[in-house]
Structure formats: structure tokens, C-alpha cells
mmCIF file of C-alpha atoms in Angstrom:
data_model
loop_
_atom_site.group_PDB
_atom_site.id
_atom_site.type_symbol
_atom_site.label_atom_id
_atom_site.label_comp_id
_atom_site.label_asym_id
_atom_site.label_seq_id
_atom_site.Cartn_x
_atom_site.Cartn_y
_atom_site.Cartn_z
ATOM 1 C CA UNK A 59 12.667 86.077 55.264
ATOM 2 C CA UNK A 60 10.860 89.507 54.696
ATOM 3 C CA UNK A 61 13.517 92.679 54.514
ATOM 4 C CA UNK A 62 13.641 94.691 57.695
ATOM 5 C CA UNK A 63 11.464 98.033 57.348
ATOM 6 C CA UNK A 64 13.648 100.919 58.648
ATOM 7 C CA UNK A 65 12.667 105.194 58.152
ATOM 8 C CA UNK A 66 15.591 107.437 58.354
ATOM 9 C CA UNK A 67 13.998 110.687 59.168
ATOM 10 C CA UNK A 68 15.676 113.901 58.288
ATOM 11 C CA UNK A 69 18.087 116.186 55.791
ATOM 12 C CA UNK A 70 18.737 115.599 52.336
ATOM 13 C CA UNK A 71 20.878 118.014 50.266
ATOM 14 C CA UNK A 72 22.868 118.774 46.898
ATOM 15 C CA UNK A 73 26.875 118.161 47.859
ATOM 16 C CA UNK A 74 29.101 120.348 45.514
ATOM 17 C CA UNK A 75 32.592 119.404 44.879
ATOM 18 C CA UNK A 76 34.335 122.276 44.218
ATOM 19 C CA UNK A 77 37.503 119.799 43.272
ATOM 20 C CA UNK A 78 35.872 118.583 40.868
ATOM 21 C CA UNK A 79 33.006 120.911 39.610
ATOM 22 C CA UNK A 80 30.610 118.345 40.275
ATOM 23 C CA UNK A 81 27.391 118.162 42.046
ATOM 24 C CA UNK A 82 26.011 115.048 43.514
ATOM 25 C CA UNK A 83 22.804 114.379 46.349
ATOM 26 C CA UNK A 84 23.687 114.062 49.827
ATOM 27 C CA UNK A 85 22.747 115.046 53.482
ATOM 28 C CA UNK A 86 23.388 112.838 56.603
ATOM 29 C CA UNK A 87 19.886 111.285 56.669
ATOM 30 C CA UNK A 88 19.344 110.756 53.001
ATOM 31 C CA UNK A 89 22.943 109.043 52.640
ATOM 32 C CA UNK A 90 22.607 106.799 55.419
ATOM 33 C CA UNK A 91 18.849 105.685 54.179
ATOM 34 C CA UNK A 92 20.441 105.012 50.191
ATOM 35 C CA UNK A 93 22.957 103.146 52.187
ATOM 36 C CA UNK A 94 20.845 100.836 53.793
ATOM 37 C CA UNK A 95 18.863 100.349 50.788
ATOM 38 C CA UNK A 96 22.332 98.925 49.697
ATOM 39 C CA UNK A 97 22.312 96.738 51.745
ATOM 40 C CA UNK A 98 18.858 95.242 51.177
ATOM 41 C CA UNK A 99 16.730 97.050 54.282
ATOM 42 C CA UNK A 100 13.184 98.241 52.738
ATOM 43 C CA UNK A 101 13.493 102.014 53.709
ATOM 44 C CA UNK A 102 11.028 105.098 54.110
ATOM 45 C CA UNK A 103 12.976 108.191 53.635
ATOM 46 C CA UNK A 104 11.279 111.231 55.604
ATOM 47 C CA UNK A 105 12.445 114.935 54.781
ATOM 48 C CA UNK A 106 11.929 117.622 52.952
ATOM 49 C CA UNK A 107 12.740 119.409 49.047
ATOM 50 C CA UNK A 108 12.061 122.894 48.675
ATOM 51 C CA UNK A 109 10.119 123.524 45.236
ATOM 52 C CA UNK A 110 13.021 123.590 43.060
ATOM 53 C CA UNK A 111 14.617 121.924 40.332
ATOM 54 C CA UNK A 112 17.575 120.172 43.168
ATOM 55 C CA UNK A 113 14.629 119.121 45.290
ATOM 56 C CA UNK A 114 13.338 116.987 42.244
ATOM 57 C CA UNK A 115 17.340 115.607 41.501
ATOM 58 C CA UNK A 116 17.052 114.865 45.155
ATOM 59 C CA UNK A 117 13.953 112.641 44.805
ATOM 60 C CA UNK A 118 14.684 110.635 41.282
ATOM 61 C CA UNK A 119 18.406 109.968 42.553
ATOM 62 C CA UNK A 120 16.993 108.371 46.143
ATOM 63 C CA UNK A 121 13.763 106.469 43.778
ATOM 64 C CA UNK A 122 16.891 105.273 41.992
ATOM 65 C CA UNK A 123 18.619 103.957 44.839
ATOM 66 C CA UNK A 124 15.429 102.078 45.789
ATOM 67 C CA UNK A 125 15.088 104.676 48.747
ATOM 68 C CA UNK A 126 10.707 104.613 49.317
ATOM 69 C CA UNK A 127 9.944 108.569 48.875
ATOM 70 C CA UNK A 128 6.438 108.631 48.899
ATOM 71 C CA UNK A 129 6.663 110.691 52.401
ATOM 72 C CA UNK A 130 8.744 113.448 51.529
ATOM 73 C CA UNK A 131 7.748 116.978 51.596
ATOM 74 C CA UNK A 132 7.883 120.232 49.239
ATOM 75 C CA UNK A 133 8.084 123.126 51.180
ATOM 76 C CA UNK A 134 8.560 126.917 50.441
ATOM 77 C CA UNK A 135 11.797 127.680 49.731
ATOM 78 C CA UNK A 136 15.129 125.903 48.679
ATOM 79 C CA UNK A 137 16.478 122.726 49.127
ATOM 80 C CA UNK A 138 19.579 122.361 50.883
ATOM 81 C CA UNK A 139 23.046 123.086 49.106
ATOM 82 C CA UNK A 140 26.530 121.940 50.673
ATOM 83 C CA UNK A 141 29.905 122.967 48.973
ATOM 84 C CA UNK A 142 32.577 120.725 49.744
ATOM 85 C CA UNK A 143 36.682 120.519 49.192
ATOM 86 C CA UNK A 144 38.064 117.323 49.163
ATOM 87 C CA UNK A 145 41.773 117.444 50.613
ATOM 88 C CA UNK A 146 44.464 115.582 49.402
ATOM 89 C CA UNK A 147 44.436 113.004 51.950
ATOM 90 C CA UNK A 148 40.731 112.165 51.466
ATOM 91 C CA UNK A 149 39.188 114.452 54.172
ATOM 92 C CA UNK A 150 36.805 116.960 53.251
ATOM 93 C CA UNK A 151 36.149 120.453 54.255
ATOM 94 C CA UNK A 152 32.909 122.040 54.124
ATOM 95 C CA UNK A 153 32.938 125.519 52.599
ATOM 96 C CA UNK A 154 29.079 126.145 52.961
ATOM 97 C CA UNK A 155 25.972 125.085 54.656
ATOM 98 C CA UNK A 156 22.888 125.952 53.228
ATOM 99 C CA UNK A 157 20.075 123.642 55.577
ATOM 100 C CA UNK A 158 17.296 125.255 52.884
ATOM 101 C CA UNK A 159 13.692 123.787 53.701
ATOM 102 C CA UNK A 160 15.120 120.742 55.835
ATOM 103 C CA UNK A 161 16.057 123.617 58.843
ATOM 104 C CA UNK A 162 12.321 124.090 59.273
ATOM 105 C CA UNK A 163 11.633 120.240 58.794
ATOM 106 C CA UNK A 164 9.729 118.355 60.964
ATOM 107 C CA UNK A 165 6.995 115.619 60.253
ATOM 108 C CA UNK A 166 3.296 115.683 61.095
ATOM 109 C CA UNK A 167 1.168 113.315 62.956
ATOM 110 C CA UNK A 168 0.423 111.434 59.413
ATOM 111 C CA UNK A 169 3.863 110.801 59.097
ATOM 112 C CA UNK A 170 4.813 109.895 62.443
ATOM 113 C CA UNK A 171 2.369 107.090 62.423
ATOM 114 C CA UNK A 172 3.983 105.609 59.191
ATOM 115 C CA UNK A 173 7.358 105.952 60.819
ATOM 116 C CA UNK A 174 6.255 104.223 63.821
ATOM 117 C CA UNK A 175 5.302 101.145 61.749
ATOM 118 C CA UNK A 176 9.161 100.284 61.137
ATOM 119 C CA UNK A 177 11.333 97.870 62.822
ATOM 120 C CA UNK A 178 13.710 100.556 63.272
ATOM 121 C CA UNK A 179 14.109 104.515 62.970
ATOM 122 C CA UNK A 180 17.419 106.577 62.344
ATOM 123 C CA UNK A 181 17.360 109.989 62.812
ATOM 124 C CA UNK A 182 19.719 112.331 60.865
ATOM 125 C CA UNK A 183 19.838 116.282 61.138
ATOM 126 C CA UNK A 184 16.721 117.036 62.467
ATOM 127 C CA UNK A 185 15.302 120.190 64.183
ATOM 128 C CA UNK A 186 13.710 119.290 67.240
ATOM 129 C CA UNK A 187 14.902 116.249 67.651
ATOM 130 C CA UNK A 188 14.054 115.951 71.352
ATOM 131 C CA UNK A 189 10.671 116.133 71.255
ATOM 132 C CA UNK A 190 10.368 114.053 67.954
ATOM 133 C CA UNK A 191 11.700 111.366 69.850
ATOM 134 C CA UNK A 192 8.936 112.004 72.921
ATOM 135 C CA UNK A 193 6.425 111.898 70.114
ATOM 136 C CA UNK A 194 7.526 108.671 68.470
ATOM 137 C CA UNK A 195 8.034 107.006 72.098
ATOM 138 C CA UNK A 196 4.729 107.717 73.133
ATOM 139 C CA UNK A 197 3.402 106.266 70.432
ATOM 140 C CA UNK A 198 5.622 102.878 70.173
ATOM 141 C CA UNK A 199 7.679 103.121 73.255
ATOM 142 C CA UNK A 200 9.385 99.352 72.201
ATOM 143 C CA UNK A 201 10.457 100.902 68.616
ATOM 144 C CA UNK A 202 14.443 101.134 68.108
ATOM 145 C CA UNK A 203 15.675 104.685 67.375
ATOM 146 C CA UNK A 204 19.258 105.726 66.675
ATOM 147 C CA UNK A 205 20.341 109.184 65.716
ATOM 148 C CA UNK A 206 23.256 110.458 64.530
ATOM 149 C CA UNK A 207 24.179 113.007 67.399
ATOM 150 C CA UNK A 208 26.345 115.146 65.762
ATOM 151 C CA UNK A 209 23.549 116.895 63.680
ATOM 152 C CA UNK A 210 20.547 116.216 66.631
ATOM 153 C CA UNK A 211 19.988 116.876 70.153
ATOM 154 C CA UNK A 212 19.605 114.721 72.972
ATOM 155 C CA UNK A 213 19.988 111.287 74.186
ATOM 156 C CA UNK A 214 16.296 110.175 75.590
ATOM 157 C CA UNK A 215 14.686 106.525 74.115
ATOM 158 C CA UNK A 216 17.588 106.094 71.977
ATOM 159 C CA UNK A 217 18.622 102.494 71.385
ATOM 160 C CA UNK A 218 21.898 103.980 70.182
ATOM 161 C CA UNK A 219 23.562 107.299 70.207
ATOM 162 C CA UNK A 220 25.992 107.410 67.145
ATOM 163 C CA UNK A 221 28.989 110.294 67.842
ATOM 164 C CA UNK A 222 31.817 111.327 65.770
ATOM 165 C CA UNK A 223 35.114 111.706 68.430
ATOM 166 C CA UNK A 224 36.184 114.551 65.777
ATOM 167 C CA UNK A 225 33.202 116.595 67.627
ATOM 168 C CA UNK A 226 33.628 115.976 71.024
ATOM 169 C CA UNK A 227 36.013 118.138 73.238
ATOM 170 C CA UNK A 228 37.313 115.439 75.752
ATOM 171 C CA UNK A 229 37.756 111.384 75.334
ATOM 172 C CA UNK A 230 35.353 109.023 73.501
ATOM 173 C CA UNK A 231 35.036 107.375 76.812
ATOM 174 C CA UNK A 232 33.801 110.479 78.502
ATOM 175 C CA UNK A 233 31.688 111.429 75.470
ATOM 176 C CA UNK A 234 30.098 107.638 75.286
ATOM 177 C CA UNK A 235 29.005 108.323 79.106
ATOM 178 C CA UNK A 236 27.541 111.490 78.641
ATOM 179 C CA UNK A 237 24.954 109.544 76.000
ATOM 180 C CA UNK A 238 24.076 106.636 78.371
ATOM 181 C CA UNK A 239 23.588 108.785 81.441
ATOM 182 C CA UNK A 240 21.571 110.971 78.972
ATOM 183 C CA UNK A 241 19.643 107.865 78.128
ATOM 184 C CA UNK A 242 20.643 106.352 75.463
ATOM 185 C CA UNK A 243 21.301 102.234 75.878
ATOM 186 C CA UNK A 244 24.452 102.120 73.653
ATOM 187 C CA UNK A 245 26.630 104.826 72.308
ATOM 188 C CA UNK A 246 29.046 104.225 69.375
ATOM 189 C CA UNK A 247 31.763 106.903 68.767
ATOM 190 C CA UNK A 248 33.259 106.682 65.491
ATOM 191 C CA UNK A 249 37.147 107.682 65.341
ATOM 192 C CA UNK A 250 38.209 107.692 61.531
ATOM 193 C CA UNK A 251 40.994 106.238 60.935
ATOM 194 C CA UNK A 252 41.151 104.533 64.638
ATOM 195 C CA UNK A 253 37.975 102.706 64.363
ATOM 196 C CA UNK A 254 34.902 102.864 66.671
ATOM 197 C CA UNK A 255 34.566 102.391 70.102
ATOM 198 C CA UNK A 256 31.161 101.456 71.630
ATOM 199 C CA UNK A 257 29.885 101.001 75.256
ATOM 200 C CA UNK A 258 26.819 100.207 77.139
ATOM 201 C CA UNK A 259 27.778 100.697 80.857
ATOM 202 C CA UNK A 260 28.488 97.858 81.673
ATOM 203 C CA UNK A 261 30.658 96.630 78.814
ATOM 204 C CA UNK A 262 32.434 98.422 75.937
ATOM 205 C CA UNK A 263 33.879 97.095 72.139
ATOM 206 C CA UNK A 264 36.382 98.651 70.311
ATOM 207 C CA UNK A 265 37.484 98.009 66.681
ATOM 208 C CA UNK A 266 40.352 99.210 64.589
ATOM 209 C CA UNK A 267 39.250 101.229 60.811
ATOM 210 C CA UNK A 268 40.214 99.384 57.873
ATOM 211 C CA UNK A 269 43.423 100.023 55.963
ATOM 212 C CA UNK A 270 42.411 102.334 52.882
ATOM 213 C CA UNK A 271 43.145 104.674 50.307
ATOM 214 C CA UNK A 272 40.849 107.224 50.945
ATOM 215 C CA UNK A 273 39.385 108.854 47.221
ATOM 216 C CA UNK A 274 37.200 111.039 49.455
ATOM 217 C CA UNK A 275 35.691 110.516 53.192
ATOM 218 C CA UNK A 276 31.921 112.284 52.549
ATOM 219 C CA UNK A 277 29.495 110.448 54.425
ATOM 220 C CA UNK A 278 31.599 107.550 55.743
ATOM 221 C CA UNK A 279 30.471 108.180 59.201
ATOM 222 C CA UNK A 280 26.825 107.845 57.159
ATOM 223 C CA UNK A 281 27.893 104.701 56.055
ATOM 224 C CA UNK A 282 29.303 103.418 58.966
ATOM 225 C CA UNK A 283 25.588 103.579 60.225
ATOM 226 C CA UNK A 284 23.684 102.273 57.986
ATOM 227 C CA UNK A 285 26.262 99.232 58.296
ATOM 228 C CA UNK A 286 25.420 99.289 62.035
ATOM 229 C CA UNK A 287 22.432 99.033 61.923
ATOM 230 C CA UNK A 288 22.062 96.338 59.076
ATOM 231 C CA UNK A 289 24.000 94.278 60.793
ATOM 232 C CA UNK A 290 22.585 94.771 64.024
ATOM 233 C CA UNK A 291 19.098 93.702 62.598
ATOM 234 C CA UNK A 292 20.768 90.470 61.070
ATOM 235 C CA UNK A 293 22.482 89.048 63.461
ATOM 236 C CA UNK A 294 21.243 91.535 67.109
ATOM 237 C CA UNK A 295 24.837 91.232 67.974
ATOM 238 C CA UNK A 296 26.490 94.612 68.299
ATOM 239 C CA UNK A 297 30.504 92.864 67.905
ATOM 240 C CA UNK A 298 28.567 91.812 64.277
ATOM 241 C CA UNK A 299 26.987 95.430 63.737
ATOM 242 C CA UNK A 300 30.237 97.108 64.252
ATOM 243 C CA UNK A 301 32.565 95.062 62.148
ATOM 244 C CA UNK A 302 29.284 95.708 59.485
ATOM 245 C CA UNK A 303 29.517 99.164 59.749
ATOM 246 C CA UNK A 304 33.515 99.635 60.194
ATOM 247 C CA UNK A 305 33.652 98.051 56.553
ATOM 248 C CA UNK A 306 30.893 100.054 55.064
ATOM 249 C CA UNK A 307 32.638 102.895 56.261
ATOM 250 C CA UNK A 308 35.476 101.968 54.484
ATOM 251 C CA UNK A 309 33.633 100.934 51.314
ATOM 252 C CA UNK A 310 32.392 104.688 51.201
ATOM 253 C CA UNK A 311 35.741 106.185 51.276
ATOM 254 C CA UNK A 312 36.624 104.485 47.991
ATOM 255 C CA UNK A 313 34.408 106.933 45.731
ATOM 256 C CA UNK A 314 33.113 110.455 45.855
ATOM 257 C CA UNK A 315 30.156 111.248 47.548
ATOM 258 C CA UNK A 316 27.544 109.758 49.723
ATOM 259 C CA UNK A 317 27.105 106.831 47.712
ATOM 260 C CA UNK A 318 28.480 105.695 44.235
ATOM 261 C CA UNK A 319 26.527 108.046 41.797
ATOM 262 C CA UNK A 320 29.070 109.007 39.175
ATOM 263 C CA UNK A 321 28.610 106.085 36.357
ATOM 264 C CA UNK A 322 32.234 104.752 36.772
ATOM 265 C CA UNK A 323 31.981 105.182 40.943
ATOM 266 C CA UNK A 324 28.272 102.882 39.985
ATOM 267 C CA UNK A 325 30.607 100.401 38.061
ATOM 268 C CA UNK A 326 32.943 99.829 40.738
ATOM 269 C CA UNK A 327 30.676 99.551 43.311
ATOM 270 C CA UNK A 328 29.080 96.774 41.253
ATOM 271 C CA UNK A 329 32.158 95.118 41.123
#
């Protein structure tokens, strides 16, 4: 059975631990596309490095990973830098932003085409998200999207709306709403350490987080998407996508980082 094709279009970046003094590659697009290159998907990763020594890190880490790079960008300018804290209890805090040359990211006509060849597109931070979506439609209006819409705007021809409860102000009932009446056919809001909660109008699902020791919780929610969506494209069951995803999440929380890139975090990954 040929591996699904899925682009993750979007920001990449350098994450520095200031715990630890380490720097390792990141960014909510980039870890969700190395994540579901874990798990077997053939993926196009579509972003952008500014001309620097990070942006090249950036691009051998992903070639690593077995991420398909061949669409990225240089641009003028920097590539993206986060600093990062880890807390005690596994959370993180983030000290800095830098967006660099993925703030002014957004991908030409060329590359639209190639993503709308996939089987299924996830969005990460992307500027002009709305009308990247119109585009895309237009083009392939049968084409799955997701998007992680806590870093992108809008809710139009999504297949699903992923949202993080820690950024909405009321309940994730209300906030799931808001994305189907906005368009959207699903929304799935994760909840850390409560689980996920998903609903389509008409019905909902809700599943409890795994029991962990958190080492550090940077790009879980990533994780948690890539899972979703994997699974979703196995078995087109969303019960099946969400227990998929719920234990990726979990799986990420066990090392530091987007996705295991320290040689012993590689090691027990590998298992």
C-alpha cells in the first residue's frame, strides 16, 4: 500500500533551551511534518530559512528525519529563533519569539500546485492563512486541509480546525463552535493534561491524556497532530485518529524538543 503524501506548510525555527544551554530545530509546522514522517507519511515540508548558518541546521536536521525539503525557501534575512524555559513540571515558557524570514512566508503559485498534489495539507504558522486556503481550494476544492489555529487565521475549507483550550477565553465547547460555524467540518481542542475533545455538530468525542512524566511538553500539541492525522488517513475514523494522536502527544513529552534529536533522546525513541 503506497504511503500517504501529506505537505505541512509553514514555520520552522531554532528552539533554545535556556535550561539546558542547548539548541535544537523546531517551529509548529516543521515539528508536526518530522512527526509524521515518524510515523511513515511521505511528507513535503513548505517554509522558509533565511540565508544563515541555522537555516542550513534547519534543512539537514528535517533531510535527516526523512522530511522531503526540496520546496523550501532562502529568503533575506534570518531564520527564526525561539528561547524556551522548561519548568519543573514539564511545561515550557517561551522567553522570545523571533518569526525571522517565516513572518513574511508565503508560497508561490509553483508551490501551491505541488502542495495541491497531496492527499492531505496541514497548515502551521502561516501569514495569510485565509487566503492561502482560498487559493489551495480553488484549485482542489476536495483536498483535506487542517491547520493548527492557534498560530493561523480562520476557519474556511478546513477539514479540521486543531485549537489548544490553553488559548481560548471561554469553554472548549464554545471555542469548537466558533470553528464549525466558521467553516471548518471538525474541530479538535486539545486540553493537556485532560485530553482532547472533538466535535462536528452533530456529534462530539472526548478522550482523557495519558498518564506521564512529563521531561518537557515542546511541541506535544505538534505531535498530537501529526498523530491525528496519521491515524485519520489509516483507518478515516476520527475515535482512531484521536486515540493516535492523544498517544503521540504523550510520546513527545518524554524527551526535549520537537522530536528526539539529542543522541540519547534518538536512542530511546528507538527503543
Amino acid at each position: 500500500m503506497p504511503r500517504a503524501k501529506v505537505a505541512v506548510v509553514g514555520d520552522n525555527t531554532v528552539d533554545r533551551f535556556l535550561d539546558t544551554g542547548i539548541d535544537l530545530i523546531g517551529g509548529d509546522a516543521l515539528n508536526t511534518a518530522v512527526q509524521l514522517a515518524m510515523l511513515g507519511a511521505e511528507v513535503s515540508y513548505f517554509g522558509a530559512i533565511g540565508d544563515d548558518e541555522p537555516g542550513r541546521l534547519v534543512i539537514a536536521e528535517a533531510q535527516r528525519c526523512g522530511v522531503d525539503v526540496a520546496s523550501v525557501v532562502t529568503m533575506p534575512g534570518v531564520t527564526a529563533l525561539t528561547t524556551i524555559r522548561v519548568l519543573p513540571n514539564g511545561d515550557r515558557h517561551f522567553e522570545n519569539e523571533d518569526f525571522g524570514v517565516t513572518a513574511e512566508y508565503v508560497p508561490d503559485e509553483a508551490a501551491l500546485l505541488r502542495i495541491a498534489s497531496a492527499d492531505w495539507v496541514h497548515i502551521g504558522m502561516l501569514p495569510r492563512a485565509e487566503a492561502f486556503r482560498q487559493r489551495l481550494f480553488d484549485i482542489a476544492p476536495l483536498l483535506p486541509i487542517s491547520q493548527d489555529c492557534s498560530v493561523a487565521r480562520g476557519f474556511e475549507h478546513l477539514e479540521v480546525a486543531f485549537l489548544s483550550a490553553a488559548m481560548v477565553a471561554d469553554t472548549v465547547e464554545a471555542a469548537a463552535t466558533r470553528a464549525l460555524e466558521g467553516g471548518a467540518q471538525l474541530a479538535v481542542v486539545t486540553m493537556g493534561g485532560d485530553g482532547v475533545y472533538a466535535s462536528d455538530g452533530e456529534g462530539h468525542w472526548q478522550l482523557p491524556a495519558q498518564p506521564i512524566q512529563p521531561k518537557d511538553a515542546t511541541g506535544a500539541g505538534d505531535a498530537f497532530m501529526a498523530g491525528y492525522i496519521s491515524g485519520f488517513l489509516a483507518t478515516g475514523e476520527v475515535a482512531a485518529a484521536l486515540d493516535t494522536g492523544v498517544r503521540r502527544g504523550a510520546f513527545a513529552c518524554t524527551y526535549t524538543g520537537g522530536w528526539p534529536q539529542t543522541p540519547e533522546d534518538r536512542v530511546r525513541a528507538e527503543g
